[in-house]
Tab-separated table of C-alpha atoms in Angstrom:
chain	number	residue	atom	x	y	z
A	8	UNK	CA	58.922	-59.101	63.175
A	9	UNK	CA	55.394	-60.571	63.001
A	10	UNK	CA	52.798	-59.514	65.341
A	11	UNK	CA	50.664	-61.307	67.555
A	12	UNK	CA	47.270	-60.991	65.377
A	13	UNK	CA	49.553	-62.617	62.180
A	14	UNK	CA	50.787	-65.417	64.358
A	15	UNK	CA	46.555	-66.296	65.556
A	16	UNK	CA	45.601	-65.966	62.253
A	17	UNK	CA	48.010	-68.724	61.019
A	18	UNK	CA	46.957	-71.087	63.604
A	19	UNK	CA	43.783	-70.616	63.291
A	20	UNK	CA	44.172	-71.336	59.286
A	21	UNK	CA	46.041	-74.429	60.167
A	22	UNK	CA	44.178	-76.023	62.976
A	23	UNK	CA	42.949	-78.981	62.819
A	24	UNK	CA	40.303	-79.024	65.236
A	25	UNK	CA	36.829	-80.250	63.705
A	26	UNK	CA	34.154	-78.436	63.985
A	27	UNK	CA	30.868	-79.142	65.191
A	28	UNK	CA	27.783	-78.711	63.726
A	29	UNK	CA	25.216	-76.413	64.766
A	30	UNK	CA	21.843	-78.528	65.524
A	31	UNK	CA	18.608	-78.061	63.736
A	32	UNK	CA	16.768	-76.084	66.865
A	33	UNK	CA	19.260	-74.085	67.361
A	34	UNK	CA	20.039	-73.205	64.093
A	35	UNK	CA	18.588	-69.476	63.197
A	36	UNK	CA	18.598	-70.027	59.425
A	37	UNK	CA	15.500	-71.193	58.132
A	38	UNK	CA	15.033	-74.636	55.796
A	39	UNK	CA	15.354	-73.944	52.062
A	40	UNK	CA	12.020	-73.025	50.227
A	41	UNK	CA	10.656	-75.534	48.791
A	42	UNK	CA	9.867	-75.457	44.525
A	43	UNK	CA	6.241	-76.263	44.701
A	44	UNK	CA	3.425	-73.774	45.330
A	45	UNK	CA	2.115	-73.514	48.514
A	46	UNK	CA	-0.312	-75.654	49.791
A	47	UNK	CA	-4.418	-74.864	49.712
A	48	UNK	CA	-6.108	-74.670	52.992
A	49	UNK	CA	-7.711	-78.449	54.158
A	50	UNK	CA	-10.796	-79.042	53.314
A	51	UNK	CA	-10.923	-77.019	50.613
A	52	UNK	CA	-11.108	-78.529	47.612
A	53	UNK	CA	-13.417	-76.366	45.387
A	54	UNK	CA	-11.226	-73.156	43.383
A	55	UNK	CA	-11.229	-70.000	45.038
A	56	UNK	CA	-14.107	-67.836	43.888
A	57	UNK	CA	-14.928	-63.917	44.961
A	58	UNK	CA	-18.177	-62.507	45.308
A	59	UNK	CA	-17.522	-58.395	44.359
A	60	UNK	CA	-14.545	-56.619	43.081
A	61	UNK	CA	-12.349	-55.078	45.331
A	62	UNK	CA	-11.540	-56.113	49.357
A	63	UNK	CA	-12.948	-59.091	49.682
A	64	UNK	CA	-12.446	-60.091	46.052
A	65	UNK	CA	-10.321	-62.757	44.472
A	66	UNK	CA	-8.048	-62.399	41.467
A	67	UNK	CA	-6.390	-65.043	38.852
A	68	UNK	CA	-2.951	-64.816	37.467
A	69	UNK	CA	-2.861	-65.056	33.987
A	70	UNK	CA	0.635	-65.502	33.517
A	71	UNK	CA	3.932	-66.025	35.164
A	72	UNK	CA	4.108	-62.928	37.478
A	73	UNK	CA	3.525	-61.061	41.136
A	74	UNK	CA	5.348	-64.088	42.597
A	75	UNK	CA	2.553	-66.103	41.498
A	76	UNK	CA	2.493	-68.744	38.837
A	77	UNK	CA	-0.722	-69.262	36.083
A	78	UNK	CA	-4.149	-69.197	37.476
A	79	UNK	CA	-2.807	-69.018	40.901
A	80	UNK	CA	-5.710	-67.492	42.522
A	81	UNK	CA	-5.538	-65.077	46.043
A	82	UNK	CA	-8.462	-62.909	48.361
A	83	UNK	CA	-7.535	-59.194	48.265
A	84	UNK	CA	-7.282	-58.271	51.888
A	85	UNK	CA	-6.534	-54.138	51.617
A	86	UNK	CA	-5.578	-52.322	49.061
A	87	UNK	CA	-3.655	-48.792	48.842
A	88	UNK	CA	-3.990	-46.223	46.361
A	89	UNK	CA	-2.295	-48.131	43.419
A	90	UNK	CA	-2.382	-51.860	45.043
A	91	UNK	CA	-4.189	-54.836	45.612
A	92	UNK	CA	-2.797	-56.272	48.476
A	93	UNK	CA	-2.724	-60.063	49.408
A	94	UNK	CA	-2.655	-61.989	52.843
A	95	UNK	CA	0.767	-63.440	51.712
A	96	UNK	CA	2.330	-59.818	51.554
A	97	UNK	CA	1.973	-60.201	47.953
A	98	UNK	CA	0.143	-57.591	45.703
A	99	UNK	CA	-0.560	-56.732	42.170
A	100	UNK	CA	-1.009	-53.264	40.243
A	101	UNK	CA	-4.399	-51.816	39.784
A	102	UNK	CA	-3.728	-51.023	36.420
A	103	UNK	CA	-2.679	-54.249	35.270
A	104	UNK	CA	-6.261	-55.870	35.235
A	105	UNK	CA	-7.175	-58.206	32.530
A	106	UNK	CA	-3.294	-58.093	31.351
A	107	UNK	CA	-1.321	-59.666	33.833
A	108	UNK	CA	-4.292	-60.639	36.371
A	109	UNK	CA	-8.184	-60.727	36.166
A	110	UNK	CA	-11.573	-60.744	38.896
A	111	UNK	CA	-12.417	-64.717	39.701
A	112	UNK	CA	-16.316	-63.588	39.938
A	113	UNK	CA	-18.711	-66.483	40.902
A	114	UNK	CA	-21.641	-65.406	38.094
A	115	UNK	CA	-18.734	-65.349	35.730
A	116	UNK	CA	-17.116	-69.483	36.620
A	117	UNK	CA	-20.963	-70.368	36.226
A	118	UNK	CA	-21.448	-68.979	32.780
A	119	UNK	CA	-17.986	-70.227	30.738
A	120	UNK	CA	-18.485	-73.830	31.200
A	121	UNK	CA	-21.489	-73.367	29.545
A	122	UNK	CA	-20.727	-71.910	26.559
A	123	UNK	CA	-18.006	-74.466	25.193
């Protein structure tokens, strides 16, 4: 004997009804991410330099990591006790300065171009 839920579930699998597609503003999935970096802010064209170390700062990636790609640079908004914390939600270790990241220091962009 086959029970009611067995006999739904086989019509259901061979129905032939189409179905309709879910449109765009109502959809609660958001668009794919797209591969490039994000954009800098308008207007903006000169690199992002920091004044001090710390909040308030801006670091450089040196390589590949923290969600970031190569000389990606971001302002430190907080930090906690082993964090630098970004306005993106991103962060980086404290520990890891001058190895994985480094301080973008205005006195310090003057003085390289210089000495090549």
């Amino acid at each position: 004997r086959i029970s009611e839920l067995a006999v739904a579930v086989g019509k259901a699998l061979v129905a032939t009804d189409r179905l309709q597609e879910v449109p765009e503003e109502e959809s609660r999935f958001a668009p794919p991410a797209s591969a490039s970096p994000p954009p800098q802010e308008a207007g903006s064209d000169a690199p992002l330099v920091g004044q001090v170390k710390g909040i308030g700062g801006v670091i450089e990636a040196l390589q590949k990591k923290y969600a970031m790609s190569k000389g990606e640079r971001l302002r430190v908004v907080a930090e906690s006790k082993e964090l630098w914390k970004f306005e993106d939600e991103r962060n980086v270790p404290k520990t890891h300065c001058n190895q994985g990241w480094r301080w973008v220091l205005e006195a310090v962009d003057e003085v390289r171009p210089a000495a090549k």
